[in-house]
C-alpha positions as protocol buffer text, in pm:
chain_id: "A"
residue {
  index: 1
  type: UNK
  ca { x: 6537 y: 6374 z: -687 }
}
residue {
  index: 2
  type: UNK
  ca { x: 6417 y: 6560 z: -988 }
}
residue {
  index: 3
  type: UNK
  ca { x: 6307 y: 6462 z: -1340 }
}
residue {
  index: 4
  type: UNK
  ca { x: 6641 y: 6504 z: -1501 }
}
residue {
  index: 5
  type: UNK
  ca { x: 6827 y: 6333 z: -1189 }
}
residue {
  index: 6
  type: UNK
  ca { x: 6586 y: 6030 z: -1236 }
}
residue {
  index: 7
  type: UNK
  ca { x: 6631 y: 6036 z: -1637 }
}
residue {
  index: 8
  type: UNK
  ca { x: 7003 y: 6008 z: -1597 }
}
residue {
  index: 9
  type: UNK
  ca { x: 6960 y: 5737 z: -1319 }
}
residue {
  index: 10
  type: UNK
  ca { x: 6757 y: 5533 z: -1564 }
}
residue {
  index: 11
  type: UNK
  ca { x: 6982 y: 5588 z: -1848 }
}
residue {
  index: 12
  type: UNK
  ca { x: 7294 y: 5459 z: -1632 }
}
residue {
  index: 13
  type: UNK
  ca { x: 7079 y: 5166 z: -1484 }
}
residue {
  index: 14
  type: UNK
  ca { x: 6967 y: 5055 z: -1828 }
}
residue {
  index: 15
  type: UNK
  ca { x: 7322 y: 5029 z: -1934 }
}
residue {
  index: 16
  type: UNK
  ca { x: 7443 y: 4859 z: -1624 }
}
residue {
  index: 17
  type: UNK
  ca { x: 7149 y: 4613 z: -1652 }
}
residue {
  index: 18
  type: UNK
  ca { x: 7241 y: 4543 z: -2023 }
}
residue {
  index: 19
  type: UNK
  ca { x: 7585 y: 4445 z: -1902 }
}
residue {
  index: 20
  type: UNK
  ca { x: 7445 y: 4233 z: -1606 }
}
residue {
  index: 21
  type: UNK
  ca { x: 7215 y: 4041 z: -1838 }
}
residue {
  index: 22
  type: UNK
  ca { x: 7361 y: 3765 z: -2039 }
}
residue {
  index: 23
  type: UNK
  ca { x: 7284 y: 3699 z: -2408 }
}
residue {
  index: 24
  type: UNK
  ca { x: 7154 y: 3906 z: -2687 }
}
residue {
  index: 25
  type: UNK
  ca { x: 6832 y: 4088 z: -2610 }
}
residue {
  index: 26
  type: UNK
  ca { x: 6807 y: 4273 z: -2935 }
}
residue {
  index: 27
  type: UNK
  ca { x: 6760 y: 4644 z: -2984 }
}
residue {
  index: 28
  type: UNK
  ca { x: 7023 y: 4896 z: -2985 }
}
residue {
  index: 29
  type: UNK
  ca { x: 7161 y: 5119 z: -2739 }
}
residue {
  index: 30
  type: UNK
  ca { x: 6868 y: 5371 z: -2765 }
}
residue {
  index: 31
  type: UNK
  ca { x: 6600 y: 5092 z: -2690 }
}
residue {
  index: 32
  type: UNK
  ca { x: 6817 y: 4990 z: -2400 }
}
residue {
  index: 33
  type: UNK
  ca { x: 6835 y: 5337 z: -2254 }
}
residue {
  index: 34
  type: UNK
  ca { x: 6461 y: 5387 z: -2285 }
}
residue {
  index: 35
  type: UNK
  ca { x: 6402 y: 5055 z: -2111 }
}
residue {
  index: 36
  type: UNK
  ca { x: 6636 y: 5133 z: -1849 }
}
residue {
  index: 37
  type: UNK
  ca { x: 6435 y: 5457 z: -1774 }
}
residue {
  index: 38
  type: UNK
  ca { x: 6113 y: 5256 z: -1786 }
}
residue {
  index: 39
  type: UNK
  ca { x: 6292 y: 5008 z: -1544 }
}
residue {
  index: 40
  type: UNK
  ca { x: 6398 y: 5271 z: -1312 }
}
residue {
  index: 41
  type: UNK
  ca { x: 6040 y: 5402 z: -1287 }
}
residue {
  index: 42
  type: UNK
  ca { x: 5938 y: 5050 z: -1233 }
}
residue {
  index: 43
  type: UNK
  ca { x: 6199 y: 4976 z: -969 }
}
residue {
  index: 44
  type: UNK
  ca { x: 6127 y: 5305 z: -792 }
}
residue {
  index: 45
  type: UNK
  ca { x: 5745 y: 5238 z: -792 }
}
residue {
  index: 46
  type: UNK
  ca { x: 5795 y: 4881 z: -676 }
}
residue {
  index: 47
  type: UNK
  ca { x: 6032 y: 4984 z: -405 }
}
residue {
  index: 48
  type: UNK
  ca { x: 5795 y: 5258 z: -275 }
}
residue {
  index: 49
  type: UNK
  ca { x: 5498 y: 5039 z: -281 }
}
residue {
  index: 50
  type: UNK
  ca { x: 5640 y: 4721 z: -147 }
}
residue {
  index: 51
  type: UNK
  ca { x: 5926 y: 4847 z: 97 }
}
residue {
  index: 52
  type: UNK
  ca { x: 5826 y: 5199 z: 159 }
}
residue {
  index: 53
  type: UNK
  ca { x: 6170 y: 5315 z: 23 }
}
residue {
  index: 54
  type: UNK
  ca { x: 6248 y: 5673 z: 11 }
}
residue {
  index: 55
  type: UNK
  ca { x: 6398 y: 5765 z: -327 }
}
residue {
  index: 56
  type: UNK
  ca { x: 6495 y: 6118 z: -289 }
}
residue {
  index: 57
  type: UNK
  ca { x: 6866 y: 6064 z: -289 }
}
residue {
  index: 58
  type: UNK
  ca { x: 7063 y: 6014 z: -626 }
}
residue {
  index: 59
  type: UNK
  ca { x: 7368 y: 5882 z: -460 }
}
residue {
  index: 60
  type: UNK
  ca { x: 7165 y: 5631 z: -226 }
}
residue {
  index: 61
  type: UNK
  ca { x: 7268 y: 5261 z: -284 }
}
residue {
  index: 62
  type: UNK
  ca { x: 6901 y: 5170 z: -250 }
}
residue {
  index: 63
  type: UNK
  ca { x: 6788 y: 5419 z: -512 }
}
residue {
  index: 64
  type: UNK
  ca { x: 7064 y: 5250 z: -756 }
}
residue {
  index: 65
  type: UNK
  ca { x: 6975 y: 4878 z: -680 }
}
residue {
  index: 66
  type: UNK
  ca { x: 6601 y: 4951 z: -715 }
}
residue {
  index: 67
  type: UNK
  ca { x: 6672 y: 5109 z: -1059 }
}
residue {
  index: 68
  type: UNK
  ca { x: 6887 y: 4861 z: -1173 }
}
residue {
  index: 69
  type: UNK
  ca { x: 6656 y: 4575 z: -1038 }
}
residue {
  index: 70
  type: UNK
  ca { x: 6360 y: 4745 z: -1225 }
}
residue {
  index: 71
  type: UNK
  ca { x: 6572 y: 4776 z: -1534 }
}
residue {
  index: 72
  type: UNK
  ca { x: 6672 y: 4395 z: -1542 }
}
residue {
  index: 73
  type: UNK
  ca { x: 6288 y: 4301 z: -1508 }
}
residue {
  index: 74
  type: UNK
  ca { x: 6200 y: 4541 z: -1795 }
}
residue {
  index: 75
  type: UNK
  ca { x: 6499 y: 4399 z: -2008 }
}
residue {
  index: 76
  type: UNK
  ca { x: 6392 y: 4035 z: -1937 }
}
residue {
  index: 77
  type: UNK
  ca { x: 6031 y: 4098 z: -2026 }
}
residue {
  index: 78
  type: UNK
  ca { x: 6152 y: 4271 z: -2341 }
}
residue {
  index: 79
  type: UNK
  ca { x: 6371 y: 3994 z: -2442 }
}
residue {
  index: 80
  type: UNK
  ca { x: 6100 y: 3740 z: -2391 }
}
residue {
  index: 81
  type: UNK
  ca { x: 5852 y: 3952 z: -2607 }
}
residue {
  index: 82
  type: UNK
  ca { x: 6105 y: 4008 z: -2886 }
}
residue {
  index: 83
  type: UNK
  ca { x: 6242 y: 3659 z: -2865 }
}
residue {
  index: 84
  type: UNK
  ca { x: 5899 y: 3510 z: -2923 }
}
residue {
  index: 85
  type: UNK
  ca { x: 5828 y: 3745 z: -3207 }
}
residue {
  index: 86
  type: UNK
  ca { x: 6150 y: 3624 z: -3365 }
}
residue {
  index: 87
  type: UNK
  ca { x: 6095 y: 3263 z: -3342 }
}
residue {
  index: 88
  type: UNK
  ca { x: 5709 y: 3283 z: -3464 }
}
């Protein structure tokens, strides 16, 4: 999968992760999309390291699940960091 395909996958995965994650994480749509791309990279990297998962196919369910899972992780971490900063 090329760079632009992975970028589009990350943008969509970030939006899906934001819909799945309950509550208000803060940040606008641009921050969410950037975090989605970072999460897709994280999910792809973890999938290839831990499960030896091939990520060449854009329409593979495995690729999408890893990207969404990575986006959820990044959004949770972002929510914890921003939430602590707000309460302090």
